[in-house]
PDB file of N, CA and C in Angstrom:
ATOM      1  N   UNK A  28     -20.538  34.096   0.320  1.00 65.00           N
ATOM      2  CA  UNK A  28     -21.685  34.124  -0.540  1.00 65.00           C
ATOM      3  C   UNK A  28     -21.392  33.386  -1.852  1.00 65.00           C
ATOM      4  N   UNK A  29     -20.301  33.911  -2.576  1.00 63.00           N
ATOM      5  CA  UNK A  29     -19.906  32.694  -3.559  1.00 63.00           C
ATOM      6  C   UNK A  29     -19.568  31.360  -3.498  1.00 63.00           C
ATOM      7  N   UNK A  30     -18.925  31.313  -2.093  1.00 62.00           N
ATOM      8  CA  UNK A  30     -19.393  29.610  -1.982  1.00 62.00           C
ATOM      9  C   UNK A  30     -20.332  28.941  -1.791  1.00 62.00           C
ATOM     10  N   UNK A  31     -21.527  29.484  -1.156  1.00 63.00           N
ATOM     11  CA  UNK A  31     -22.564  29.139  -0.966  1.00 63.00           C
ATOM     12  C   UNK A  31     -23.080  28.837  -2.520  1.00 63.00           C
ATOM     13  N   UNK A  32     -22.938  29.803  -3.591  1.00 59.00           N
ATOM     14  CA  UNK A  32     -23.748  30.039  -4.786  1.00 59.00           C
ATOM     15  C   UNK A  32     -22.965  28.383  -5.699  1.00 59.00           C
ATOM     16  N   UNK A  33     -21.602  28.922  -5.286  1.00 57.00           N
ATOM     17  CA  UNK A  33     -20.805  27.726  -5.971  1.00 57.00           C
ATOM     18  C   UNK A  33     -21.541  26.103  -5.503  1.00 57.00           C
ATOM     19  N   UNK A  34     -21.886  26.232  -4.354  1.00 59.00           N
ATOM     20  CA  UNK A  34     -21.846  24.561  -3.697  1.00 59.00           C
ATOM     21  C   UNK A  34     -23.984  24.635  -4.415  1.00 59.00           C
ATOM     22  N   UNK A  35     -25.181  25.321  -4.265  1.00 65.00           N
ATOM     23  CA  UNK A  35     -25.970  25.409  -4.907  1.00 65.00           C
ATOM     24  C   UNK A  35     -25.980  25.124  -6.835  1.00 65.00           C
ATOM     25  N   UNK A  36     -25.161  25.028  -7.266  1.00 62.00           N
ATOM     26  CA  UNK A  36     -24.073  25.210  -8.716  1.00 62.00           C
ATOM     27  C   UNK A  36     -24.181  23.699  -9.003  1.00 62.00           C
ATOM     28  N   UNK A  37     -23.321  23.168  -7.808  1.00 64.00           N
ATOM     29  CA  UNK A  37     -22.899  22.066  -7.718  1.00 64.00           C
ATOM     30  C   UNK A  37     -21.362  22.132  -8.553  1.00 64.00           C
ATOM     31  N   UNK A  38     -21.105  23.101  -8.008  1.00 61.00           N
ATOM     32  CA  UNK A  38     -19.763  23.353  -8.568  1.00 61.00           C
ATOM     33  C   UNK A  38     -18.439  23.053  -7.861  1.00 61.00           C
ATOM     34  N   UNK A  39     -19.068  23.247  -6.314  1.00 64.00           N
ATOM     35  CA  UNK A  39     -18.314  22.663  -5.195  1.00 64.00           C
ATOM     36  C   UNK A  39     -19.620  22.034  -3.971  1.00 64.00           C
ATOM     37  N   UNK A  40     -18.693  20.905  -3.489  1.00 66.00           N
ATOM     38  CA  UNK A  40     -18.980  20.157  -2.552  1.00 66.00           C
ATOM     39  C   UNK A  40     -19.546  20.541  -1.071  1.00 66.00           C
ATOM     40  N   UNK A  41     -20.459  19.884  -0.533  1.00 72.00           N
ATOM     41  CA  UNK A  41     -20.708  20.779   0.935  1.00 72.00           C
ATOM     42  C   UNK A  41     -19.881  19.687   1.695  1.00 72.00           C
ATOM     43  N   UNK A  42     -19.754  20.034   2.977  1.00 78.00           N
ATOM     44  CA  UNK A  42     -19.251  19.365   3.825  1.00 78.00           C
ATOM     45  C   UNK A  42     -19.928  18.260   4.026  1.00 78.00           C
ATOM     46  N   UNK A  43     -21.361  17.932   4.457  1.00 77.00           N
ATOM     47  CA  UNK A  43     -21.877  16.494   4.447  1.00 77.00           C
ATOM     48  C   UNK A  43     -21.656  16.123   3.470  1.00 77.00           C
ATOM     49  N   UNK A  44     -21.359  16.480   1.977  1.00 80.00           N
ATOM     50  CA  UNK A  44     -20.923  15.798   0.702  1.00 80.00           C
ATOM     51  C   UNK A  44     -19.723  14.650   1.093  1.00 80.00           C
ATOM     52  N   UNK A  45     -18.556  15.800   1.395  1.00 83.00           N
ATOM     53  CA  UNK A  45     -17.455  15.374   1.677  1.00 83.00           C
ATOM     54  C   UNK A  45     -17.128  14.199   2.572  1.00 83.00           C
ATOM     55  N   UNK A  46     -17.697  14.578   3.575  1.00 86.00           N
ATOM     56  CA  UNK A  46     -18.460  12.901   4.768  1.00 86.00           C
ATOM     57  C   UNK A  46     -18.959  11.851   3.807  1.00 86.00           C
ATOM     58  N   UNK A  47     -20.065  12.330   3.216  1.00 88.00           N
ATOM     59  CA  UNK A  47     -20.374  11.113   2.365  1.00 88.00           C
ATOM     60  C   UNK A  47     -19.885   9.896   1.577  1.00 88.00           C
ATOM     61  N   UNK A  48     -19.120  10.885   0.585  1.00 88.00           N
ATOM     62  CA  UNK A  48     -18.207  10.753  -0.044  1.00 88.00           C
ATOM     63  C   UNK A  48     -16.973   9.662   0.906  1.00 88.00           C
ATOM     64  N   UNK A  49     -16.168  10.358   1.377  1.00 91.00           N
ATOM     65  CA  UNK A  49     -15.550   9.650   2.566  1.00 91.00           C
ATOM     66  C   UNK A  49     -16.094   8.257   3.152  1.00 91.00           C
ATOM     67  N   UNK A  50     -17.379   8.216   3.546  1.00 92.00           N
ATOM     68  CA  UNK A  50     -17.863   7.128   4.445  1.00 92.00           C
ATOM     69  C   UNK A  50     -17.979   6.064   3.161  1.00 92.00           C
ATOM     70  N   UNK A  51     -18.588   6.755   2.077  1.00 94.00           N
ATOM     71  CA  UNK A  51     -18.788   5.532   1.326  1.00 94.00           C
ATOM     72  C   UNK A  51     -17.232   4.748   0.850  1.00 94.00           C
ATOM     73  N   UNK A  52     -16.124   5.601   1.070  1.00 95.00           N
ATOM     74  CA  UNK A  52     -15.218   5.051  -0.109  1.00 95.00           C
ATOM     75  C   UNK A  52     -14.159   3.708   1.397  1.00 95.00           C
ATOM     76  N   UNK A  53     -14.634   4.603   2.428  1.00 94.00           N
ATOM     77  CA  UNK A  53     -13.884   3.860   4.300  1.00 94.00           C
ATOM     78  C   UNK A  53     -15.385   2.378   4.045  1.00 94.00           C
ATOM     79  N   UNK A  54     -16.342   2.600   3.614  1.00 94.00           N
ATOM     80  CA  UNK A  54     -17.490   1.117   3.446  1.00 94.00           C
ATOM     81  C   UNK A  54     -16.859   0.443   2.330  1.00 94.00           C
ATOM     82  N   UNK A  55     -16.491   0.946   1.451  1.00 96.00           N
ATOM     83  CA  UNK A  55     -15.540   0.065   0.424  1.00 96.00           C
ATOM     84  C   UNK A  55     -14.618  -0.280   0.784  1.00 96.00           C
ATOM     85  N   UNK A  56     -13.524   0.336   1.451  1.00 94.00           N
ATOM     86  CA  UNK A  56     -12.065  -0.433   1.842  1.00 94.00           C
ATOM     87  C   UNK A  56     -12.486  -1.326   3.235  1.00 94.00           C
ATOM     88  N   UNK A  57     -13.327  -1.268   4.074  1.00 95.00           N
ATOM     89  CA  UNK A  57     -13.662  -2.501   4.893  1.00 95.00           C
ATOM     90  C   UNK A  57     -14.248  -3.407   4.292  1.00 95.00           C
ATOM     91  N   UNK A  58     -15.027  -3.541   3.030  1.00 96.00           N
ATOM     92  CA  UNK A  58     -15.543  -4.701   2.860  1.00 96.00           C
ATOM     93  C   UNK A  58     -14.326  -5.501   1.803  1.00 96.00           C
ATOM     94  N   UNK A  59     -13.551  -4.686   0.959  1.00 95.00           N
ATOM     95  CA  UNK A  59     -12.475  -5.215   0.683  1.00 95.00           C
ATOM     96  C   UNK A  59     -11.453  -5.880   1.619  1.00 95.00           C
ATOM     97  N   UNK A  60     -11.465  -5.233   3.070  1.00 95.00           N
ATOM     98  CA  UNK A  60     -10.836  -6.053   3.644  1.00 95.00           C
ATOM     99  C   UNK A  60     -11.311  -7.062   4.512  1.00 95.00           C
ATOM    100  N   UNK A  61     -12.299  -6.963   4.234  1.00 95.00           N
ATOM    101  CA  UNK A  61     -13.263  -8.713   4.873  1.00 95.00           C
ATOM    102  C   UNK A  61     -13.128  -9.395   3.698  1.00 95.00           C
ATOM    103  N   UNK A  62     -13.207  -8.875   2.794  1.00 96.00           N
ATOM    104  CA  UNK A  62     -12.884 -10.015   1.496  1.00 96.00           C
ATOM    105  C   UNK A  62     -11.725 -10.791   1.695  1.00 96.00           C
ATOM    106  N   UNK A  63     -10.699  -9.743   1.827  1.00 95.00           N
ATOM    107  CA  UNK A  63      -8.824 -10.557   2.182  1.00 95.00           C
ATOM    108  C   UNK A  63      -9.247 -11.328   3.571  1.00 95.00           C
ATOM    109  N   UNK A  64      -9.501 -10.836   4.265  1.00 94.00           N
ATOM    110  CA  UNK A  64      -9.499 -11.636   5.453  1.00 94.00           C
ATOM    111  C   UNK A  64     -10.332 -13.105   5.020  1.00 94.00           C
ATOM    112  N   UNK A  65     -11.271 -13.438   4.240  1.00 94.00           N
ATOM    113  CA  UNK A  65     -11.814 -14.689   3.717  1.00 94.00           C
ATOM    114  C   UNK A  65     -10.879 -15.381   2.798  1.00 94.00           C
ATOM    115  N   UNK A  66      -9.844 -14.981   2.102  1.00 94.00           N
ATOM    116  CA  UNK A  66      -9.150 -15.393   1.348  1.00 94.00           C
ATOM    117  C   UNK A  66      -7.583 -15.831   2.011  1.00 94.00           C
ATOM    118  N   UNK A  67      -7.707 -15.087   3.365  1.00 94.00           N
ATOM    119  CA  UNK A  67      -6.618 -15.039   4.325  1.00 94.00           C
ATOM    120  C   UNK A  67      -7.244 -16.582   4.645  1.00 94.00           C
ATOM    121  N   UNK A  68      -8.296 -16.541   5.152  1.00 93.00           N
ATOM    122  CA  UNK A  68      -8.467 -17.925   5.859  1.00 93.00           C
ATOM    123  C   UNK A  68      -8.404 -19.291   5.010  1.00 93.00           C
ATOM    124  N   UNK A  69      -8.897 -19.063   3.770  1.00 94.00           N
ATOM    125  CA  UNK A  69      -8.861 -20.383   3.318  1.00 94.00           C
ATOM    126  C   UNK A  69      -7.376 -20.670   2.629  1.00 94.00           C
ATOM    127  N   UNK A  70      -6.432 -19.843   2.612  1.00 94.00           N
ATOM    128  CA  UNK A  70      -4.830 -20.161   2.828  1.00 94.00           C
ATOM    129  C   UNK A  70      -4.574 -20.710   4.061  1.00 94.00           C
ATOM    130  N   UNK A  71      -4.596 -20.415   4.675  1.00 93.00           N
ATOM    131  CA  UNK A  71      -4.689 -20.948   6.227  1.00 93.00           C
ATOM    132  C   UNK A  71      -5.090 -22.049   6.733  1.00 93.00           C
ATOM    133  N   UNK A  72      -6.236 -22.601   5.973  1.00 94.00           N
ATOM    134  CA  UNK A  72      -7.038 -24.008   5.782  1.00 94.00           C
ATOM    135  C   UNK A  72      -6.166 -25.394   4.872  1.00 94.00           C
ATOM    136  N   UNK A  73      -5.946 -24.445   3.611  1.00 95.00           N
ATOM    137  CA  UNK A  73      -5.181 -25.406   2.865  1.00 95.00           C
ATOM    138  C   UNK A  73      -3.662 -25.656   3.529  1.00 95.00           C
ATOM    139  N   UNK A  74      -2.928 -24.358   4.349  1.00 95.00           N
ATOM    140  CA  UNK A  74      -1.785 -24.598   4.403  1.00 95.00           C
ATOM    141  C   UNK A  74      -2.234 -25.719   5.827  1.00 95.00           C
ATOM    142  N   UNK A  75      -2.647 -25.517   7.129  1.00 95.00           N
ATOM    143  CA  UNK A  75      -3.216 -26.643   7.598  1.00 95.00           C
ATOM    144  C   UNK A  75      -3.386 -27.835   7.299  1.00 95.00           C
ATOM    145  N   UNK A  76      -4.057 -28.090   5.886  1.00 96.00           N
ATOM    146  CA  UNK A  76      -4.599 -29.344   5.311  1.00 96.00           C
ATOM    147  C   UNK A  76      -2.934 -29.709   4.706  1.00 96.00           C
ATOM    148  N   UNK A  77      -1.919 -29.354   4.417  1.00 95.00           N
ATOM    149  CA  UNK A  77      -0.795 -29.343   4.018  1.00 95.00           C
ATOM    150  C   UNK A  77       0.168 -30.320   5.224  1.00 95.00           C
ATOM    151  N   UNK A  78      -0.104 -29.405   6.048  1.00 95.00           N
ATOM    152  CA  UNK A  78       0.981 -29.796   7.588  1.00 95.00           C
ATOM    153  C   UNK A  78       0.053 -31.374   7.766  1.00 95.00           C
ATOM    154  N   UNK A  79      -0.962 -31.326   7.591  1.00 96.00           N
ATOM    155  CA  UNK A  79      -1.206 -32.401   8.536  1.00 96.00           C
ATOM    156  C   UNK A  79      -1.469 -33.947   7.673  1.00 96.00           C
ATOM    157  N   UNK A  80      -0.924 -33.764   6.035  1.00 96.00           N
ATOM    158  CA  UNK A  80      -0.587 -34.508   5.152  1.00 96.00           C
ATOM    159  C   UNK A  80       0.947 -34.778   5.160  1.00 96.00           C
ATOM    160  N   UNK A  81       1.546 -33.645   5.999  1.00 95.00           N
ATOM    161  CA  UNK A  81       2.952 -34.158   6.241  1.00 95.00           C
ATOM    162  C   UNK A  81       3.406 -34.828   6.836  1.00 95.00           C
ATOM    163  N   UNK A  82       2.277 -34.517   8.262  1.00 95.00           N
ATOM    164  CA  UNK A  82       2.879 -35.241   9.306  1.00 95.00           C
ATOM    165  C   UNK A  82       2.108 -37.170   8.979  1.00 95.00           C
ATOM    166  N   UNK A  83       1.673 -37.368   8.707  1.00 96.00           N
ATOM    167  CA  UNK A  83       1.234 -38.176   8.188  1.00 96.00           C
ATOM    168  C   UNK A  83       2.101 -39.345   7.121  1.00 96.00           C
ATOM    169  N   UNK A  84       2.416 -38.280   6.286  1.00 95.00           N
ATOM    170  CA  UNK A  84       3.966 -38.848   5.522  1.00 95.00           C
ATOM    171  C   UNK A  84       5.316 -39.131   6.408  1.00 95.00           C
ATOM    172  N   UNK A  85       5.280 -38.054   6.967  1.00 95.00           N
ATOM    173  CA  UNK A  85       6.532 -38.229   7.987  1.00 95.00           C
ATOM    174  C   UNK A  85       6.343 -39.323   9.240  1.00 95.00           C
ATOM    175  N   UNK A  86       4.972 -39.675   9.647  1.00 95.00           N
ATOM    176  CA  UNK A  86       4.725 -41.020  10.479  1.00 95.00           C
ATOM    177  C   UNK A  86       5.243 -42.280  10.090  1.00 95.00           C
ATOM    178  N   UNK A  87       4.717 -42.319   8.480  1.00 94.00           N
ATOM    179  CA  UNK A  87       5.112 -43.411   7.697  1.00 94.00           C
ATOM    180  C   UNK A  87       6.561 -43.329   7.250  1.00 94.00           C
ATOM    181  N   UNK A  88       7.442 -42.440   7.251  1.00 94.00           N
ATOM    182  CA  UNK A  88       9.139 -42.311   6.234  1.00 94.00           C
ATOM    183  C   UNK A  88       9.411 -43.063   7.236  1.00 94.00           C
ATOM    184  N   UNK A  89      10.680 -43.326   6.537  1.00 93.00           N
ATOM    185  CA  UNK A  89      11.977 -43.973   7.178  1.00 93.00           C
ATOM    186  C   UNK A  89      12.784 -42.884   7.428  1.00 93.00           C
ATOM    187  N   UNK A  90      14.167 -42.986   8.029  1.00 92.00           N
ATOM    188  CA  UNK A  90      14.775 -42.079   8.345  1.00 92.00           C
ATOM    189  C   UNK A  90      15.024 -40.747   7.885  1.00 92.00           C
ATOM    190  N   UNK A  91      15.533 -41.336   6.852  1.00 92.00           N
ATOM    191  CA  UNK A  91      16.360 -40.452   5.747  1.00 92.00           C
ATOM    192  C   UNK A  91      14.903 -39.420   5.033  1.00 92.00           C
ATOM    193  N   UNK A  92      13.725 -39.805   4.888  1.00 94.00           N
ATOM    194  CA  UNK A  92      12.882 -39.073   4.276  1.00 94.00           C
ATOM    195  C   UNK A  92      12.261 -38.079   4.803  1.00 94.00           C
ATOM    196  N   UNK A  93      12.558 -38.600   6.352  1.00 94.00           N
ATOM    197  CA  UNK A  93      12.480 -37.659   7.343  1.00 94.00           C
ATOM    198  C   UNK A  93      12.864 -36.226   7.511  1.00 94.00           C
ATOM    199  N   UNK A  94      13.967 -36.604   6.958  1.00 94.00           N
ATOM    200  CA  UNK A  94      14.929 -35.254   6.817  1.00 94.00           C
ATOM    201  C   UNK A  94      14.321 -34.416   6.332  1.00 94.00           C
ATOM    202  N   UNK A  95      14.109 -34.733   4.684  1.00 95.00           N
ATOM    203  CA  UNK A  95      13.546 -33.815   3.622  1.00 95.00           C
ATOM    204  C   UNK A  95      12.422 -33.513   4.049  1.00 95.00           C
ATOM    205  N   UNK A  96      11.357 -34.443   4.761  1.00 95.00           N
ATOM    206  CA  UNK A  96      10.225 -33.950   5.470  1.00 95.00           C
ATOM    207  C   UNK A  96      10.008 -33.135   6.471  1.00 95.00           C
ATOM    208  N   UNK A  97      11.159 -32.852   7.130  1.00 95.00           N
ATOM    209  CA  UNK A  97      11.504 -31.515   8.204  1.00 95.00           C
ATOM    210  C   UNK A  97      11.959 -30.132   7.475  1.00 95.00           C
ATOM    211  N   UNK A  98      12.844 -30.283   6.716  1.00 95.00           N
ATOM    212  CA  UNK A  98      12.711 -28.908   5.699  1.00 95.00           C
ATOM    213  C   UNK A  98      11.068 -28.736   4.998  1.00 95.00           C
ATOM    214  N   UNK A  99      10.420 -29.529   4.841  1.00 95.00           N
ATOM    215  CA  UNK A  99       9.270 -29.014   4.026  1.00 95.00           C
ATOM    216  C   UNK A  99       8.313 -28.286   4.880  1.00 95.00           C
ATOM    217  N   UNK A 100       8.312 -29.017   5.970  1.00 94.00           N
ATOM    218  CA  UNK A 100       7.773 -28.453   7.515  1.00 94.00           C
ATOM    219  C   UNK A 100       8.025 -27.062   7.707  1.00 94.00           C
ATOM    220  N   UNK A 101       9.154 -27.088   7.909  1.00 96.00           N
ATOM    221  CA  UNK A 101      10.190 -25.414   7.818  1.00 96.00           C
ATOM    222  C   UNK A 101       9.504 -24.516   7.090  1.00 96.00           C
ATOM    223  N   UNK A 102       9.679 -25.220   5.576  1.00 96.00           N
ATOM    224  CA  UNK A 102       8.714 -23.932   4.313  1.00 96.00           C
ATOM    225  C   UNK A 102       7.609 -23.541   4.871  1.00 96.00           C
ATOM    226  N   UNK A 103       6.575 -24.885   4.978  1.00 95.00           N
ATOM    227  CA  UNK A 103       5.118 -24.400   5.263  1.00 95.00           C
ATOM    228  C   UNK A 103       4.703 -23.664   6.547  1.00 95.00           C
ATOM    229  N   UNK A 104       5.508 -23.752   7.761  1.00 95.00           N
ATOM    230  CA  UNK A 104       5.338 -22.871   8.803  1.00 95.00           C
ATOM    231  C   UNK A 104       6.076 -21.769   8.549  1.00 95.00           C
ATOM    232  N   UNK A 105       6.875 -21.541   7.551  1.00 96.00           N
ATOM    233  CA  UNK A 105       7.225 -19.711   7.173  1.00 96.00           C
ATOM    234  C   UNK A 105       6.054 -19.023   6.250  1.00 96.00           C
ATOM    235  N   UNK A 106       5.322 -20.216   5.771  1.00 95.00           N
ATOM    236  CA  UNK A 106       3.962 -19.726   4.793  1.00 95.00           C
ATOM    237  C   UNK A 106       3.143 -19.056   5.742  1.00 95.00           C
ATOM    238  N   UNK A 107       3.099 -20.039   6.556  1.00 93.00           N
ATOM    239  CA  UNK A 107       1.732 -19.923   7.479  1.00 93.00           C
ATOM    240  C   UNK A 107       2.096 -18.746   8.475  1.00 93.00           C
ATOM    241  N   UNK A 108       3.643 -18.612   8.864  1.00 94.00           N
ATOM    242  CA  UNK A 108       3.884 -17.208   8.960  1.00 94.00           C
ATOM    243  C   UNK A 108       3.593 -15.801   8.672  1.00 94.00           C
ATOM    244  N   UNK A 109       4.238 -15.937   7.432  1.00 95.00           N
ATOM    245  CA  UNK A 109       3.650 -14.816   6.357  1.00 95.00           C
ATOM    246  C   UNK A 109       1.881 -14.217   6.713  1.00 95.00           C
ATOM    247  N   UNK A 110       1.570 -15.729   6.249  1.00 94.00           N
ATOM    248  CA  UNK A 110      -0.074 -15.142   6.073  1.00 94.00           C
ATOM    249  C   UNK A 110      -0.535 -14.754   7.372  1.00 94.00           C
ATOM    250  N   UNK A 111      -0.146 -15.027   8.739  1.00 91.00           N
ATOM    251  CA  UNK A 111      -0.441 -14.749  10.176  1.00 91.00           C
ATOM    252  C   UNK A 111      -0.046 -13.215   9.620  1.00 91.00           C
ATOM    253  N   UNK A 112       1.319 -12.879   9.609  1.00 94.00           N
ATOM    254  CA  UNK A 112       1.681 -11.250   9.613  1.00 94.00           C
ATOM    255  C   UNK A 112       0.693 -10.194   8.698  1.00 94.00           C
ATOM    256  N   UNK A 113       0.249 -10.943   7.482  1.00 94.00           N
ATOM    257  CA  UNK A 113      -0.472 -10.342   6.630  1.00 94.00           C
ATOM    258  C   UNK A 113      -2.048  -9.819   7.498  1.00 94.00           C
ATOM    259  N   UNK A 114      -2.203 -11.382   7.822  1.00 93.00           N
ATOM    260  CA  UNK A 114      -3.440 -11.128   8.625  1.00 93.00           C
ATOM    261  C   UNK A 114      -3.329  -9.261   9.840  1.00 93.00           C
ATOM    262  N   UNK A 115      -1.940  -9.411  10.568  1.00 93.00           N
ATOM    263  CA  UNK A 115      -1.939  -8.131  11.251  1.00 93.00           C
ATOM    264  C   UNK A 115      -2.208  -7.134  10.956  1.00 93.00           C
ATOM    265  N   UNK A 116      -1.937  -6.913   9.487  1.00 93.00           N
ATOM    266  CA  UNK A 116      -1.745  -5.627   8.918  1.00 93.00           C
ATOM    267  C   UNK A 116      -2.793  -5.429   8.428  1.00 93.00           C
ATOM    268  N   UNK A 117      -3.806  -6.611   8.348  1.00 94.00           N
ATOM    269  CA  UNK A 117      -4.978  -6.202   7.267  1.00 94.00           C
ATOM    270  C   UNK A 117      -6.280  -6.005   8.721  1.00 94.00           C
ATOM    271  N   UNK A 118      -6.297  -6.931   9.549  1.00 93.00           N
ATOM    272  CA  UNK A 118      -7.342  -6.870  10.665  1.00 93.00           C
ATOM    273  C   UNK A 118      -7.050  -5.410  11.183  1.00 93.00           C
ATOM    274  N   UNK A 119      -5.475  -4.956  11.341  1.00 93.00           N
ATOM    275  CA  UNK A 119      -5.328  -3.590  12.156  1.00 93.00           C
ATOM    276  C   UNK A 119      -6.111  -2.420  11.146  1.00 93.00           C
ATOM    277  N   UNK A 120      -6.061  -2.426   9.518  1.00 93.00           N
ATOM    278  CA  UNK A 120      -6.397  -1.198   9.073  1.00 93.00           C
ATOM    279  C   UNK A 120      -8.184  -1.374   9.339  1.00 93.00           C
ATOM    280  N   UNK A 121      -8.835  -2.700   9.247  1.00 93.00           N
ATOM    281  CA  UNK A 121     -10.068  -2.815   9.305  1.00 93.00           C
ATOM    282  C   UNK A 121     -10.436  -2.229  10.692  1.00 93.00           C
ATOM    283  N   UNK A 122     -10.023  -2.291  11.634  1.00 94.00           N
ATOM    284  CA  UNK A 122     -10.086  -2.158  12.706  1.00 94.00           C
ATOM    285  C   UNK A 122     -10.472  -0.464  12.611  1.00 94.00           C
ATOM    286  N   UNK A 123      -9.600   0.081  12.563  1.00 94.00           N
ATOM    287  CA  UNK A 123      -9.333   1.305  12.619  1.00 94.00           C
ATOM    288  C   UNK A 123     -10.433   2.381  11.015  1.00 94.00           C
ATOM    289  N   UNK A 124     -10.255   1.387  10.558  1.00 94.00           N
ATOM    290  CA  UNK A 124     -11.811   2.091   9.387  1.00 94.00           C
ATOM    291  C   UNK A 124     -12.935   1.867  10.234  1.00 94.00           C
ATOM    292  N   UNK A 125     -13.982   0.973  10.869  1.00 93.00           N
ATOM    293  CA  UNK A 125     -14.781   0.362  11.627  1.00 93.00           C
ATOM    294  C   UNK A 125     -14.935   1.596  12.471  1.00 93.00           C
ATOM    295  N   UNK A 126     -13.603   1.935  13.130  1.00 94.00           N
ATOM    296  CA  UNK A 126     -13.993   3.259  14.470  1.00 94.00           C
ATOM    297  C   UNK A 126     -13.917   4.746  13.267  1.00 94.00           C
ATOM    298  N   UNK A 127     -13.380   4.364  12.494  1.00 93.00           N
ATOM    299  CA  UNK A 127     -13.727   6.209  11.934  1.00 93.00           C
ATOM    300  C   UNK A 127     -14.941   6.117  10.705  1.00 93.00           C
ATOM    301  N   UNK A 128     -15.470   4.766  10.566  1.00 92.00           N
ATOM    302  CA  UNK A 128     -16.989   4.719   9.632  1.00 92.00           C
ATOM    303  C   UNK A 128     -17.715   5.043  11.193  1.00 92.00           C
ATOM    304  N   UNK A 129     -17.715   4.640  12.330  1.00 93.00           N
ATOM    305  CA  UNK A 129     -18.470   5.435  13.558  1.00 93.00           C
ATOM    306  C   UNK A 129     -18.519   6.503  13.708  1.00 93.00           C
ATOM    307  N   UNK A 130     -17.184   7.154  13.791  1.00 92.00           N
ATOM    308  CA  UNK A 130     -17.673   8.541  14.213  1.00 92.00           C
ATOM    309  C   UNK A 130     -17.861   9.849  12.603  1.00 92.00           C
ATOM    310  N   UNK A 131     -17.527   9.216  11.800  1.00 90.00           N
ATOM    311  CA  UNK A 131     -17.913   9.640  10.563  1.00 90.00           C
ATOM    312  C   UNK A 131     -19.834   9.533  10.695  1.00 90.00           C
ATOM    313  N   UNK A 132     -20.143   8.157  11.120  1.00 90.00           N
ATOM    314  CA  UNK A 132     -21.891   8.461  11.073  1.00 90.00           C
ATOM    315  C   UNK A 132     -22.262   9.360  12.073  1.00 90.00           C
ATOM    316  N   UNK A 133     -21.368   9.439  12.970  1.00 90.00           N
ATOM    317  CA  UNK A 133     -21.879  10.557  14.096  1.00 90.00           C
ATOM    318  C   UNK A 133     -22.282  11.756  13.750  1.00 90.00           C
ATOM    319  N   UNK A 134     -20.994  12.468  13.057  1.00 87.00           N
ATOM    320  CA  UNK A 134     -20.761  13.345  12.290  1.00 87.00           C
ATOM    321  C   UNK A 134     -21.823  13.815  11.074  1.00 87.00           C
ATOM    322  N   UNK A 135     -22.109  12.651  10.183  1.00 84.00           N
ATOM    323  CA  UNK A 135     -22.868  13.125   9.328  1.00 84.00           C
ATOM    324  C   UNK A 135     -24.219  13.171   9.951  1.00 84.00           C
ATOM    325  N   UNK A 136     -24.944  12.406  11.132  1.00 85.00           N
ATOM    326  CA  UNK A 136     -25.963  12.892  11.458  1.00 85.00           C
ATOM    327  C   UNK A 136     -25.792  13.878  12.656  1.00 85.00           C
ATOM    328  N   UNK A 137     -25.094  14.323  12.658  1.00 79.00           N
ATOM    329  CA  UNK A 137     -24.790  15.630  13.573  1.00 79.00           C
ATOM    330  C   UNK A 137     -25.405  17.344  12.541  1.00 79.00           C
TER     331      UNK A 137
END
């Protein structure tokens, strides 16, 4: 009875509050992570636009410039690394918000 009086109060939260609450803050961290994922890609674009200014340079070197142009190669495919792994970690949590903003709407219209 006092919780009831308390949550009427607005002193404490009801349970669809708490859902609410919840769903809205799981709609904020997915659209933050569609944001990274857009910012993921256009790293991805430039580092692309990178490699294929190399290879380009490296068509034209002579031997020896070659060299240094194969270590630079090296760097930019550990970049483009990176941002692939980043990408895992960020598509997997989106992923997994996506199925519990579902059954969270289930829930709240339950």
């Amino acid at each position: 009875m006092l919780s009831a009086l308390a949550q009427k109060l607005g002193l404490k939260t009801t349970r669809l509050q708490d859902l609410q609450i919840l769903h809205e803050k799981l709609t904020d961290d997915v659209r933050r992570n569609q944001d990274k994922l857009s910012e993921l890609k256009t790293k991805v674009s430039d580092l692309d636009a990178k490699l294929r200014a190399k290879k380009k340079e490296y068509d034209a070197a002579g031997p020896g410039i070659k060299q240094i142009i194969k270590r630079e190669f090296a760097i930019l495919f550990k970049q483009q690394n990176q941002v692939l792994e980043t990408l895992d970690g960020i598509s997997g949590r989106l992923e997994k918000d996506v199925v519990i903003l579902h059954k969270l709407d289930l829930l709240i219209e339950a």
